[in-house]
Every structure is written in structure tokens, then in C-alpha cells.
Amino acid sequence: KAVGQVVETAVKSKKRKAKIGPAEQFVKICQDELESMMEFEGEPVEFAKRPKPTGIMMVGLQGSGNTTTSAKLARLLETTNARKPLLVAADVARPGAIEQLQVLGEQIDVPVFSIPGGMPLEICKSGLAHAKKLKCDTVIYDTAGRLAIDERLMKELDEIRNAVDPQNVFLVVDAMIGQDSVKTAKSFHDLLGLSGVILTKLDGDARGGAALSVREVVGKPIVFAGIGEQIENLEQFHPDRMAGRILGMGDVLTLVEKAQDAVDEKKARRLEAKLKKNKFDLEDLRDQLKSLKKMGPLQSVMEMVPGMGNMMPEGGMGEGQERQLQRMEACIDSMTPKEQI
């Protein structure tokens, strides 16, 4: 696409002129193509016509974050779509999975259905009936993660899908596993007919290249992205942000959103007033360090700043830098008010 294009040496933007060269134009073409590959039309979740409850079946390999993502999705649908979800704990294979979902359900005030000692198919069927009793309009089935593409376990998923007939079958994919996710996604899609993919652990070191491969092989969109460990760290997938991340161009929009969640607006105004009067003290510094920690690992925060990726030390921002920030905070906490002056 770049061959034969006329390279503009300057562009106007809001009455300002900016110089660009062939390299910038080539990157722009790459970004546009990446965005078009990953974009999709329509809503990420297909809702059933009322009064029928909407079914969402969560599948994936073990360790991808199925259980946590199920709870995150329940919270997201409750807050943004005004849905009343029910979580169905159908993961009887992993020790502690049901208890984990119950704890997460309590955190977000969403009911969790389970049958101690029950079989996954029985639990899912009964969960659907229980949702109708509670008048829940969305049922999220947390199925067991597979260690590998196991025929017996895949058959179990097929039986569950046929029994509860969910409108959505979401594959939870760990962004860290890279190109292995392609084989996984194809196997699940061939059997279950996926409706979308949820990419998790995007707050880690992975740039998310797996997003491209999964989209291309399965032909189904990536609908949500997990961007942290907290229960609120699930968002609708944005192709333009992912394209920037893959190209190492940062992700300013996500950085701004994270900052808005982490920073108290009233405190920010007070700090602005203090800075204008040149009265920034160690307590203010400690508050800033706490806000920075809330935004997630230092490495992922720095990568969102355009151009910062190339300026980071070899090996990235490791535990050493994180510990230095913790030491600074501990030092300030250990001081008396007189010592802080």
C-alpha cells in the first residue's frame, strides 16, 4: 500500500504545521491496516429478547483467567448496561474455583449459583432455571479451563452449549501465550462456534500480537480486554489502541483513563494550588506515589507513553524500580512531621 504513495513533508492540524517523513507515513499505513484487521461492527454482547435471559459461556485454557474474567464481565454489564447478572460456577475441575467465584461475586454484589459435588452439565442447566427464579436477565457460565485440547473435556463443553443454548460463547485468551493462542482458538471455534474473544493480562509485557492472529484465524472479533488484576480492569476492546500498542507507539487514551480512576479530582486541584504557590511537600509526593501504584505495574504505565518504550532501560522497568518507589513511600511514612519539613 505504501509503494507509489506521494510523501507529504508537512501536514496542517488545528492551524499548526507538523513535519513528517516517509517513516511516519509508513507507520501510519501500518496502523490503519492493523485497525481495519481488528475492528468489528455491532455490540460486543448479543442480548436475548426479554424475558429470555442472555446466556454467556466462558471457555479457555487453564490459567487464562476464566473465573476472574467472568466476574469482571458481570460487573461491567451491571454498571454499563444495567443488567442483572447471575454467575454460574461450573468449574468443578480446579480446586478452589467455586470458592474464588463466590468471593468475587460478594465483592461486586452479584449472586453465584453452585451445586456442591455436582456435574458441570447439571450445574449449568440448574443455573439457568435459578436465574429465571431470581429474575436475572444475564447468565454467565464459568466453565473449567482446559490444560490442553482434551477430547473428553471438549465434549463436555459441547454438551453444555447444546443444553443451555447461550447467545454468546467467549474464548478467554492469555495475551502472554502468544502464537500458541491461535491453535487454541481454532480448536474451540471448530467445536463451539465462538462469538468473540476476550484477551486478558494486557497489563503485562506482551504487546498483544496474539490479537491479530486470533482475529485472522477464527474470524471472530476481540470484544473485551483485561488490563489489570482489579475487578474493574475489563474494558471494551479498542482496535486503535491495540494497534498503537503493537507498534510500540503507546496508548495515551488508556493512560488517561487509568489516571482518572486512580487520581482523586479534589486532591488534584489542591495539589495544583500548592504547586502554584511552590508548596509541594513530601506528603504530596507520597500521595502521588500511591496514585501511580494504583495505575498498575510501572512497566505497563511507561509503555503507554508514546516514545517512552525506546527510552526504558534494558530489560524494562523491573521489580527493582518498583521496590525503589516502595522504599521512598516507606521512608516518608517513617518520618515525623518535623522531619518532613
XYZ file of C-alpha atoms in Angstrom:
341
model
C 0.000 0.000 0.000
C 2.915 2.334 0.705
C 4.530 1.802 -2.730
C 3.880 4.697 -5.081
C 2.353 6.974 -2.468
C 3.300 10.649 -2.511
C 5.071 11.521 0.727
C 3.800 14.734 2.248
C 6.532 16.573 4.105
C 4.163 18.700 6.178
C 0.605 18.425 7.415
C -1.675 21.023 8.977
C -3.503 20.226 12.188
C -5.516 22.853 14.091
C -3.603 25.744 12.467
C -0.265 24.124 13.316
C 2.211 22.684 10.850
C 3.983 19.407 11.579
C 6.849 17.921 9.592
C 6.572 14.262 8.634
C 8.730 11.923 6.584
C 8.414 8.556 4.808
C 8.948 6.648 8.082
C 5.995 8.354 9.804
C 3.781 7.831 6.763
C 4.705 4.142 6.606
C 3.888 3.667 10.317
C 0.539 5.407 9.759
C -0.295 2.988 6.929
C 0.632 0.049 9.184
C -1.541 1.398 11.991
C -4.537 1.891 9.677
C -4.195 -1.671 8.365
C -3.900 -3.138 11.876
C -7.006 -1.245 12.963
C -9.023 -2.449 9.964
C -7.947 -6.054 10.657
C -9.172 -5.915 14.272
C -12.251 -3.710 14.053
C -15.780 -5.077 14.160
C -19.299 -3.720 13.850
C -22.116 -4.152 16.309
C -22.232 -4.691 20.057
C -19.720 -6.925 21.878
C -22.502 -8.878 23.626
C -25.599 -10.207 21.863
C -28.570 -9.831 24.213
C -31.578 -12.139 24.010
C -35.079 -10.703 23.681
C -36.728 -10.277 27.064
C -37.948 -12.089 29.096
C -35.475 -14.752 27.951
C -32.174 -14.418 29.887
C -29.000 -13.780 27.888
C -26.507 -16.654 28.131
C -22.734 -16.081 28.104
C -20.479 -19.142 28.122
C -16.852 -18.576 29.113
C -14.291 -21.089 27.797
C -10.493 -21.235 27.584
C -7.283 -22.919 28.658
C -6.409 -23.230 32.333
C -4.596 -20.163 33.651
C -6.109 -17.747 31.120
C -8.238 -16.098 33.797
C -11.698 -17.569 33.052
C -13.071 -17.230 36.582
C -11.796 -13.705 37.249
C -12.896 -12.549 33.784
C -16.401 -13.970 34.364
C -16.755 -11.802 37.486
C -15.234 -8.764 35.717
C -17.711 -9.178 32.853
C -20.636 -9.463 35.290
C -19.585 -6.186 36.927
C -19.090 -4.447 33.560
C -22.530 -5.484 32.262
C -24.156 -4.472 35.539
C -22.581 -0.990 35.575
C -22.621 -0.104 31.865
C -25.668 -1.999 30.538
C -27.847 -2.024 33.683
C -28.064 -5.832 33.535
C -28.835 -8.139 36.454
C -26.323 -10.996 36.057
C -26.040 -14.421 37.698
C -22.655 -16.190 37.842
C -22.802 -19.985 37.460
C -19.822 -21.817 38.991
C -19.415 -24.789 36.632
C -15.648 -25.225 37.110
C -15.506 -28.342 39.296
C -12.086 -29.421 37.984
C -9.884 -26.757 39.584
C -9.684 -26.798 43.392
C -10.970 -23.556 44.851
C -12.517 -22.268 41.602
C -16.075 -22.238 43.002
C -14.948 -20.523 46.221
C -12.991 -17.970 44.174
C -16.072 -17.097 42.122
C -18.194 -16.817 45.281
C -15.698 -14.384 46.827
C -15.621 -12.305 43.636
C -19.428 -12.397 43.480
C -19.627 -10.989 47.011
C -17.211 -8.181 46.086
C -19.434 -6.993 43.226
C -22.739 -7.973 44.882
C -23.689 -10.475 42.141
C -25.335 -13.812 43.058
C -23.353 -17.010 42.383
C -25.045 -20.366 41.738
C -23.266 -23.652 42.509
C -24.084 -27.280 43.397
C -21.515 -28.864 45.748
C -20.377 -32.148 44.184
C -22.484 -31.559 41.060
C -21.506 -32.216 37.450
C -20.875 -29.232 35.127
C -23.802 -30.027 32.801
C -26.211 -30.389 35.729
C -24.908 -27.145 37.315
C -25.383 -25.136 34.094
C -28.916 -26.460 33.487
C -29.956 -25.761 37.092
C -28.220 -22.363 36.943
C -30.412 -21.295 34.017
C -33.558 -22.309 35.943
C -32.264 -20.498 39.045
C -31.683 -17.309 37.013
C -35.343 -17.316 35.943
C -36.415 -17.662 39.604
C -34.216 -14.710 40.656
C -35.337 -12.750 37.558
C -31.728 -12.332 36.427
C -31.517 -11.248 32.783
C -27.929 -12.424 32.149
C -26.348 -15.795 32.992
C -22.552 -16.149 32.849
C -21.324 -19.753 32.847
C -17.784 -20.130 34.224
C -16.625 -23.456 32.752
C -13.426 -25.285 33.650
C -10.237 -24.230 31.889
C -8.511 -26.949 29.904
C -4.840 -27.849 30.352
C -4.796 -28.754 26.660
C -7.289 -29.516 23.917
C -8.683 -32.630 25.608
C -11.389 -34.552 23.675
C -13.391 -35.599 26.754
C -13.412 -32.117 28.231
C -14.215 -30.528 24.869
C -17.186 -32.894 24.537
C -18.383 -31.711 27.956
C -18.315 -28.097 26.698
C -20.295 -29.109 23.607
C -22.952 -30.740 25.801
C -23.227 -27.627 27.991
C -23.573 -25.378 24.959
C -26.333 -27.564 23.479
C -28.169 -27.723 26.828
C -28.213 -24.012 27.739
C -28.043 -22.551 24.191
C -26.088 -19.361 25.078
C -26.240 -16.325 22.794
C -22.508 -15.724 23.358
C -19.548 -18.104 23.611
C -16.436 -16.162 24.615
C -12.932 -17.614 24.460
C -10.652 -16.207 27.163
C -7.115 -15.937 25.764
C -3.982 -15.029 27.729
C -2.095 -12.333 25.776
C 1.164 -13.719 27.217
C 0.948 -17.109 25.461
C 1.496 -15.511 22.069
C 1.064 -17.577 18.933
C 0.021 -20.741 20.833
C -3.316 -18.981 21.233
C -4.014 -19.431 17.506
C -4.155 -23.233 17.713
C -6.245 -22.988 20.891
C -8.711 -20.533 19.382
C -9.193 -22.621 16.225
C -9.924 -25.819 18.189
C -12.514 -24.078 20.369
C -14.107 -22.328 17.387
C -14.379 -25.516 15.312
C -16.274 -27.250 18.127
C -18.304 -24.482 19.768
C -18.633 -21.721 17.194
C -17.178 -18.808 19.158
C -18.926 -15.445 19.092
C -15.947 -13.459 20.382
C -12.602 -13.431 22.169
C -11.585 -11.804 25.462
C -7.876 -11.003 25.661
C -6.532 -11.000 29.237
C -3.328 -9.908 31.007
C -2.671 -6.996 28.680
C -1.127 -5.166 31.635
C 1.896 -7.475 31.330
C 4.881 -7.297 28.971
C 3.071 -8.785 25.952
C 2.223 -6.257 23.259
C -0.839 -8.246 22.201
C 0.246 -9.541 18.790
C -1.873 -12.618 19.523
C -4.894 -10.374 18.951
C -4.058 -10.180 15.244
C -3.547 -13.918 14.809
C -6.702 -14.921 16.692
C -8.805 -12.405 14.743
C -7.429 -13.650 11.422
C -7.712 -17.405 12.093
C -11.064 -17.504 13.906
C -12.717 -14.654 12.044
C -14.401 -13.526 15.249
C -13.764 -10.173 16.948
C -11.906 -9.470 20.167
C -14.701 -7.935 22.234
C -13.125 -7.204 25.630
C -9.629 -6.709 27.025
C -8.373 -7.406 30.552
C -5.959 -4.630 31.542
C -5.216 -5.451 35.171
C -5.896 -7.660 38.155
C -8.565 -5.486 39.803
C -12.239 -6.391 39.331
C -12.862 -3.176 37.352
C -9.979 -3.818 34.927
C -12.008 -5.084 31.974
C -12.929 -2.805 29.093
C -14.412 -2.991 25.633
C -11.710 -3.728 23.073
C -10.432 -0.723 21.098
C -8.643 -1.669 17.814
C -6.920 1.726 17.520
C -5.380 1.441 21.000
C -4.201 -2.121 20.348
C -2.653 -1.094 17.016
C -0.674 1.640 18.791
C 0.421 -0.847 21.444
C 1.597 -3.432 18.886
C 3.595 -0.770 17.033
C 5.111 0.457 20.303
C 3.509 3.873 19.928
C 1.961 3.988 23.383
C -1.667 4.226 24.413
C -2.430 7.696 25.705
C -6.211 7.190 25.969
C -5.899 4.172 28.257
C -3.249 6.023 30.279
C -5.658 8.946 30.755
C -8.490 6.593 31.784
C -6.236 4.821 34.290
C -5.136 8.187 35.687
C -8.764 9.325 36.047
C -9.588 6.162 38.018
C -6.500 6.446 40.244
C -6.440 10.183 40.955
C -8.860 11.949 43.279
C -10.067 15.088 41.463
C -10.340 17.197 44.651
C -6.826 16.194 45.712
C -5.532 17.002 42.229
C -6.977 20.529 42.453
C -5.466 21.049 45.913
C -2.104 19.829 44.615
C -2.312 22.194 41.637
C -2.897 25.129 44.002
C 0.064 24.064 46.179
C 2.365 23.733 43.160
C 1.444 27.253 42.035
C 2.456 28.523 45.480
C 5.640 26.388 45.421
C 4.498 24.398 48.488
C 4.839 20.820 47.236
C 5.947 18.671 50.217
C 6.827 15.043 50.991
C 3.231 14.138 51.876
C 2.161 15.307 48.422
C 4.930 13.168 46.906
C 3.677 10.138 48.887
C 0.121 10.700 47.583
C 1.472 10.830 44.019
C 3.386 7.568 44.514
C 0.193 5.890 45.813
C -1.768 7.108 42.780
C 0.955 5.792 40.464
C 0.789 2.353 42.147
C -2.995 2.247 41.614
C -2.467 2.614 37.870
C -0.733 -0.781 37.693
C 2.809 -2.052 37.117
C 5.317 0.706 36.316
C 6.379 -1.090 33.119
C 2.848 -1.069 31.625
C 2.252 2.575 32.635
C 5.509 3.709 30.995
C 4.743 1.767 27.804
C 1.527 3.762 27.359
C 3.547 6.980 26.984
C 4.455 7.455 23.288
C 8.200 7.085 22.694
C 8.906 6.028 26.270
C 9.318 2.346 25.304
C 12.589 3.109 23.488
C 13.951 5.130 26.433
C 13.488 2.463 29.105
C 16.495 0.575 30.479
C 17.453 -2.794 29.002
C 15.096 -5.432 30.356
C 12.415 -2.821 31.077
C 11.195 -1.485 34.390
C 11.701 -4.445 36.703
C 10.979 -5.177 40.340
C 13.987 -3.064 41.371
C 12.354 0.183 40.232
C 9.031 -0.828 41.823
C 10.839 -1.520 45.113
C 12.562 1.893 44.976
C 9.152 3.581 44.858
C 8.004 1.438 47.819
C 11.150 2.412 49.767
C 10.512 6.102 49.096
C 6.946 5.738 50.380
C 8.153 3.822 53.466
C 10.781 6.491 54.211
C 8.177 9.267 54.104
C 5.786 7.231 56.323
C 8.547 6.728 58.900
C 9.245 10.473 59.263
C 7.771 12.715 61.952
C 6.018 15.921 60.792
C 9.094 17.889 61.917
C 11.467 15.648 59.877
C 9.299 16.130 56.768
C 9.801 19.886 56.763
